[in-house]
Amino acid sequence: MKKRILSGMRPTGKLHLGHLAGALKNWVEMQEKYDCFYMVADYHALMSEYADPSAMKDNIIDNVADYLACGIDPDKSVIFVQSHVPEHLELDMILSAITPLSWLERCPTYKEQLREVEGRDLATYGFLGYPVLQAADILIYKANAVPVGEDQLPHLELTREIARKFHFLYKKEIFPEPEAIMTTTPRLLGVDNRKMSKSYGNAVNLSDSPEEIKKKIKSMITDPQRIKKTDPGHPDICNVYSYYKFFFPEKIGNLSDECKAGNIGCVEDKTKLADCVIELLRPIQEKRNKFIKDRNGLEAVLAEGSKKAREFARGTLEEVKRAVGI
Ligand code: TRP
């Protein structure tokens, strides 16, 4: 029996190289070893985008086109939209009943986002409960493991705590305690060396045209101490070099030595990187464009995925309700 995994991304905008490196690449590989459930977490997106969710439907379709173009295969994995499986919300409600407020208030992601996020009022009931809904997403599929980035570890820990409390209270072991499968991606920064983020506009999107890719990569920050081409460079602190290391290890050659020796300049380096990224994305974009033109086809993939997800989710919810006695 294969182990099951569940993971999700919020449809808050276009997917970029960070999503490819941090999630999608692993998601694709995991299809061979696990039973995979991949979810578009639109309710989670709503928690932060509620004041203007008008782009949500388009973002969902756009992101799913990227999932498929990158190699997520609907014949191998269940691809679905969170809000199409209302059972998540029923389990969320039941788990809310047993989750102490203090667990949520002390959650580091909650505290950080309240402090850091500008232009959105996140002091809402829903946002406080964000990790409970995430626990419901995971537990309703009895997931054994969840591929996540480091930032999501507190949510996974909370999921395990909630599962333990459920088992303790209702004297029935329904959920496996899900493990984190940490993605070992190095931190790829945006083109301005800040955290890669849609809201900073500093990421290369999977759908960017060659011109946009060239423009963004040209603006990348390399080694700030290197002023002239003949100055010795420091590839280990250079974001351009990190991109090479992660995406194009086979093309690195003696780039590091040539940079340290001052033989290859940053401009040349970036021009080559842009060409590599354009090549990397070309086949993805060709597939993506085909999927985008067939919106009905994408909707059919999601309808089929939601049907499969719901079947599974219903079974768990029945067990849960029986254990609780409602
Ligand atoms: N919170 C996750 C993020 O922002 C998205 C998410 C929602 C998720 N539900 C999930 C991830 C369940 C893993 C499992 O990236």
Coordinates of C-alpha atoms and ligand atoms in Angstrom, one line a residue:
M1 CA 0.0 0.0 0.0
K2 CA 1.3 3.4 -1.0
K3 CA 1.4 6.1 1.6
R4 CA -0.7 9.1 1.0
I5 CA 0.3 12.8 0.8
L6 CA -1.7 16.0 0.6
S7 CA -0.3 19.4 -0.2
G8 CA -1.7 22.7 -1.3
M9 CA -1.0 26.1 -2.6
R10 CA -3.1 29.2 -2.3
P11 CA -4.3 30.7 -5.6
T12 CA -3.3 34.3 -4.8
G13 CA -1.6 35.1 -8.1
K14 CA 0.7 33.6 -10.8
L15 CA 3.0 30.8 -9.9
H16 CA 6.7 31.6 -10.2
L17 CA 10.2 29.9 -10.2
G18 CA 10.0 29.7 -6.4
H19 CA 6.9 27.5 -6.6
L20 CA 8.5 25.3 -9.2
A21 CA 11.7 24.9 -7.1
G22 CA 10.0 24.7 -3.7
A23 CA 6.9 22.6 -4.5
L24 CA 6.0 21.6 -8.0
K25 CA 9.2 19.8 -8.8
N26 CA 8.8 17.6 -5.7
W27 CA 5.1 17.2 -6.2
V28 CA 5.9 15.7 -9.7
E29 CA 8.5 13.3 -8.3
M30 CA 6.3 12.2 -5.5
Q31 CA 3.6 11.0 -7.9
E32 CA 5.6 7.8 -8.4
K33 CA 6.0 6.9 -4.8
Y34 CA 2.8 8.1 -3.1
D35 CA -0.9 8.5 -3.6
C36 CA -1.1 12.2 -4.0
F37 CA -3.8 14.7 -3.3
Y38 CA -2.9 18.2 -4.6
M39 CA -5.2 21.0 -3.7
V40 CA -5.8 24.6 -4.7
A41 CA -6.4 26.1 -1.3
D42 CA -8.9 28.8 -2.2
Y43 CA -10.5 29.1 1.2
H44 CA -7.0 29.7 2.6
A45 CA -6.5 32.4 0.0
L46 CA -9.8 34.0 1.0
M47 CA -8.5 34.4 4.6
S48 CA -6.1 37.1 3.3
E49 CA -7.7 38.2 0.0
Y50 CA -11.3 38.6 1.3
A51 CA -11.5 42.3 0.5
D52 CA -11.0 41.7 -3.2
P53 CA -11.3 38.0 -4.2
S54 CA -12.3 38.9 -7.7
A55 CA -9.3 37.3 -9.3
M56 CA -9.7 34.0 -7.5
K57 CA -11.4 31.9 -10.2
D58 CA -9.0 33.0 -12.8
N59 CA -6.0 32.3 -10.5
I60 CA -7.3 28.8 -9.8
I61 CA -7.5 28.0 -13.5
D62 CA -4.2 29.6 -14.2
N63 CA -2.4 27.8 -11.4
V64 CA -3.9 24.4 -12.4
A65 CA -2.6 25.0 -15.9
D66 CA 0.8 25.4 -14.4
Y67 CA 0.5 22.3 -12.3
L68 CA -0.4 20.2 -15.4
A69 CA 2.3 21.9 -17.5
C70 CA 4.9 21.1 -14.9
G71 CA 4.0 17.4 -14.9
I72 CA 1.3 16.9 -12.3
D73 CA -0.7 14.1 -14.0
P74 CA -4.5 13.8 -13.3
D75 CA -4.2 10.1 -14.0
K76 CA -1.8 9.7 -11.2
S77 CA -2.8 12.4 -8.7
V78 CA -6.0 13.8 -7.4
I79 CA -6.1 17.5 -8.3
F80 CA -8.9 19.5 -6.8
V81 CA -10.1 22.8 -5.4
Q82 CA -10.7 23.1 -1.6
S83 CA -14.0 24.8 -1.9
H84 CA -15.4 22.0 -4.1
V85 CA -15.0 19.6 -1.2
P86 CA -17.2 21.1 1.5
E87 CA -16.4 18.2 3.9
H88 CA -13.2 20.1 4.7
L89 CA -15.3 22.7 6.4
E90 CA -17.3 20.3 8.4
L91 CA -14.2 18.7 9.8
D92 CA -12.8 22.2 10.3
M93 CA -15.8 23.0 12.5
I94 CA -15.4 19.9 14.6
L95 CA -11.7 20.4 15.0
S96 CA -12.4 24.1 16.0
A97 CA -14.4 22.8 18.9
I98 CA -11.4 21.0 20.4
T99 CA -8.6 23.4 19.5
P100 CA -7.6 25.7 22.4
L101 CA -7.4 29.4 21.4
S102 CA -3.9 29.5 23.0
W103 CA -2.5 27.0 20.5
L104 CA -3.6 29.4 17.7
E105 CA -2.6 32.6 19.3
R106 CA 0.9 31.4 19.9
C107 CA 1.4 30.1 16.4
P108 CA 4.5 31.8 15.0
T109 CA 3.1 32.2 11.5
Y110 CA 0.0 33.9 12.9
K111 CA 2.0 36.4 15.0
E112 CA 4.4 37.1 12.2
Q113 CA 1.8 37.8 9.6
L114 CA -0.3 40.0 11.9
R115 CA 2.9 42.0 12.4
E116 CA 4.3 42.0 8.9
V117 CA 1.5 42.0 6.4
E118 CA 0.6 45.5 5.2
G119 CA -2.6 46.6 3.5
R120 CA -4.7 43.8 4.8
D121 CA -6.6 43.5 8.1
L122 CA -5.8 40.0 9.2
A123 CA -7.2 40.4 12.7
T124 CA -10.1 38.2 11.8
Y125 CA -11.7 35.1 13.3
G126 CA -11.0 33.2 10.1
F127 CA -7.4 34.0 9.9
L128 CA -6.8 32.9 13.5
G129 CA -8.4 29.6 12.5
Y130 CA -6.2 29.2 9.4
P131 CA -4.2 26.3 10.8
V132 CA -7.3 24.5 11.9
L133 CA -8.6 24.4 8.4
Q134 CA -5.2 23.3 7.2
A135 CA -5.3 20.5 9.8
A136 CA -8.7 19.5 8.4
D137 CA -7.3 19.5 4.8
I138 CA -4.6 17.1 5.9
L139 CA -6.5 14.9 8.3
I140 CA -9.6 14.4 6.1
Y141 CA -7.4 12.4 3.7
K142 CA -5.6 10.6 6.5
A143 CA -2.4 11.9 4.9
N144 CA 0.8 10.1 6.2
A145 CA 2.9 12.9 5.0
V146 CA 2.8 16.5 3.8
P147 CA 5.4 18.0 1.6
V148 CA 6.0 21.6 2.9
G149 CA 8.5 24.4 3.1
E150 CA 10.0 25.3 6.4
D151 CA 7.5 28.1 7.0
Q152 CA 4.7 25.6 7.3
L153 CA 6.2 23.4 10.0
P154 CA 4.3 25.0 12.9
H155 CA 1.0 24.2 11.1
L156 CA 2.0 20.6 10.8
E157 CA 2.9 20.4 14.4
L158 CA -0.5 21.9 15.3
T159 CA -2.1 19.3 13.0
R160 CA -0.5 16.5 15.0
E161 CA -1.5 18.1 18.3
I162 CA -5.1 18.4 17.1
A163 CA -5.1 14.8 15.9
R164 CA -3.8 13.6 19.3
K165 CA -6.3 15.6 21.2
F166 CA -9.1 14.1 19.0
H167 CA -7.9 10.6 19.6
F168 CA -7.7 11.2 23.3
L169 CA -11.1 12.8 23.6
Y170 CA -13.1 10.4 21.5
K171 CA -11.1 7.2 22.2
K172 CA -10.8 6.4 18.6
E173 CA -7.6 6.5 16.4
I174 CA -8.8 7.8 13.1
F175 CA -5.9 9.8 11.8
P176 CA -2.3 8.9 11.1
E177 CA 0.0 11.6 12.6
P178 CA 1.3 13.3 9.4
E179 CA 5.0 13.8 9.0
A180 CA 6.5 16.7 7.2
I181 CA 8.5 16.0 4.1
M182 CA 10.8 19.0 4.0
T183 CA 11.6 20.3 0.6
T184 CA 15.4 20.8 0.6
T185 CA 15.3 23.7 -1.7
P186 CA 17.9 26.4 -0.9
R187 CA 16.4 29.8 -0.4
L188 CA 16.1 31.3 -3.8
L189 CA 15.7 35.0 -3.5
G190 CA 13.8 37.3 -5.8
V191 CA 15.6 39.4 -8.4
D192 CA 16.0 42.2 -5.9
N193 CA 17.5 39.8 -3.2
R194 CA 14.4 40.1 -1.1
K195 CA 12.2 37.0 -0.3
M196 CA 10.6 35.9 -3.6
S197 CA 7.1 37.0 -3.5
K198 CA 4.2 38.0 -5.7
S199 CA 3.6 41.1 -3.7
Y200 CA 7.2 42.4 -4.3
G201 CA 6.9 41.7 -8.0
N202 CA 10.4 40.3 -7.9
A203 CA 9.8 36.8 -9.2
V204 CA 10.1 35.2 -12.6
N205 CA 6.7 33.8 -13.3
L206 CA 6.3 30.5 -15.0
S207 CA 4.2 32.3 -17.6
D208 CA 6.6 35.3 -18.3
S209 CA 7.6 36.0 -21.9
P210 CA 11.3 35.7 -22.9
E211 CA 11.5 39.6 -22.9
E212 CA 10.1 39.7 -19.3
I213 CA 12.5 37.0 -18.2
K214 CA 15.5 38.8 -19.7
K215 CA 14.4 42.1 -18.1
K216 CA 14.0 40.6 -14.7
I217 CA 17.2 38.6 -14.7
K218 CA 19.2 41.5 -16.0
S219 CA 18.1 43.4 -12.9
M220 CA 19.4 40.7 -10.5
I221 CA 21.8 41.6 -7.8
T222 CA 25.0 39.6 -7.9
D223 CA 28.0 40.2 -5.6
P224 CA 27.8 43.8 -4.3
Q225 CA 31.5 43.9 -3.8
R226 CA 32.3 43.2 -7.4
I227 CA 32.4 46.5 -9.3
K228 CA 34.6 45.7 -12.3
K229 CA 34.6 42.5 -14.3
T230 CA 38.2 41.9 -13.3
D231 CA 37.3 42.0 -9.5
P232 CA 37.2 38.6 -8.0
G233 CA 33.6 37.5 -7.5
H234 CA 32.0 35.5 -4.7
P235 CA 29.6 33.0 -6.2
D236 CA 28.6 31.6 -2.8
I237 CA 26.8 34.8 -1.9
C238 CA 25.5 35.5 -5.4
N239 CA 21.8 34.9 -6.1
V240 CA 22.5 34.3 -9.8
Y241 CA 24.9 31.5 -8.9
S242 CA 22.2 30.0 -6.6
Y243 CA 19.8 29.9 -9.5
Y244 CA 22.5 28.1 -11.6
K245 CA 23.2 25.6 -8.8
F246 CA 19.5 24.8 -8.3
F247 CA 18.1 24.8 -11.8
F248 CA 21.1 24.1 -14.1
P249 CA 23.8 22.1 -12.2
E250 CA 24.7 20.5 -15.5
K251 CA 25.5 23.8 -17.1
I252 CA 27.6 25.3 -14.3
G253 CA 30.9 24.0 -15.6
N254 CA 33.7 26.1 -14.3
L255 CA 31.6 29.2 -13.7
S256 CA 32.5 29.4 -10.1
D257 CA 36.3 29.5 -10.8
E258 CA 35.9 31.9 -13.7
C259 CA 33.9 34.2 -11.6
K260 CA 36.3 34.1 -8.7
A261 CA 39.2 34.7 -11.1
G262 CA 37.4 37.7 -12.6
N263 CA 37.2 36.1 -16.0
I264 CA 33.5 36.1 -16.5
G265 CA 31.4 39.2 -15.7
C266 CA 28.1 39.5 -14.1
V267 CA 26.4 40.8 -17.2
E268 CA 27.5 37.8 -19.3
D269 CA 26.6 35.5 -16.5
K270 CA 23.1 36.9 -16.3
T271 CA 22.6 36.9 -20.0
K272 CA 23.4 33.1 -20.0
L273 CA 21.1 32.5 -17.0
A274 CA 18.2 34.3 -18.8
D275 CA 18.8 32.0 -21.8
C276 CA 18.8 28.9 -19.6
V277 CA 15.6 30.0 -17.8
I278 CA 13.9 30.7 -21.2
E279 CA 14.9 27.2 -22.3
L280 CA 13.7 25.7 -19.0
L281 CA 10.3 27.4 -19.3
R282 CA 9.7 27.0 -23.0
P283 CA 8.3 23.4 -22.9
I284 CA 6.3 24.2 -19.8
Q285 CA 4.8 27.3 -21.5
E286 CA 4.0 25.4 -24.6
K287 CA 2.0 22.9 -22.6
R288 CA 0.6 25.7 -20.4
N289 CA -0.7 27.6 -23.4
K290 CA -2.5 24.5 -24.7
F291 CA -4.2 24.0 -21.3
I292 CA -5.2 27.6 -20.9
K293 CA -6.9 27.6 -24.3
D294 CA -9.0 24.7 -23.2
R295 CA -10.7 26.0 -20.1
N296 CA -13.4 23.4 -20.2
G297 CA -10.8 20.7 -20.2
L298 CA -9.2 22.2 -17.1
E299 CA -12.5 22.5 -15.4
A300 CA -13.2 18.8 -16.2
V301 CA -9.9 17.8 -14.6
L302 CA -11.0 19.7 -11.5
A303 CA -14.5 18.2 -11.5
E304 CA -13.0 14.7 -11.7
G305 CA -10.5 15.5 -9.0
S306 CA -13.1 16.9 -6.7
K307 CA -15.3 13.9 -7.2
K308 CA -12.5 11.6 -6.1
A309 CA -11.4 13.8 -3.2
R310 CA -15.0 14.0 -2.0
E311 CA -15.5 10.3 -2.0
F312 CA -12.5 9.9 0.3
A313 CA -13.3 12.9 2.4
R314 CA -16.9 11.7 3.0
G315 CA -15.7 8.4 4.4
T316 CA -13.4 10.1 6.9
L317 CA -16.1 12.5 7.9
E318 CA -18.5 9.7 8.6
E319 CA -16.0 8.0 10.9
V320 CA -15.3 11.3 12.6
K321 CA -19.0 12.0 13.2
R322 CA -19.6 8.5 14.6
A323 CA -16.6 8.9 17.0
V324 CA -17.9 12.3 18.2
G325 CA -21.5 11.1 18.4
I326 CA -23.1 13.6 16.0
Ligands
TRP1 N1 -0.8 27.1 4.2 C1 -0.2 26.6 2.9 C2 0.6 27.7 2.3 O1 0.4 28.9 2.5 C3 -1.3 26.2 2.0 C4 -2.1 25.0 2.5 C5 -3.4 25.0 2.8 C6 -1.6 23.7 2.7 N2 -3.7 23.7 3.2 C7 -2.7 22.9 3.2 C8 -0.3 23.1 2.6 C9 -2.5 21.6 3.5 C10 -0.1 21.8 2.9 C11 -1.2 21.0 3.4 O2 1.6 27.4 1.6

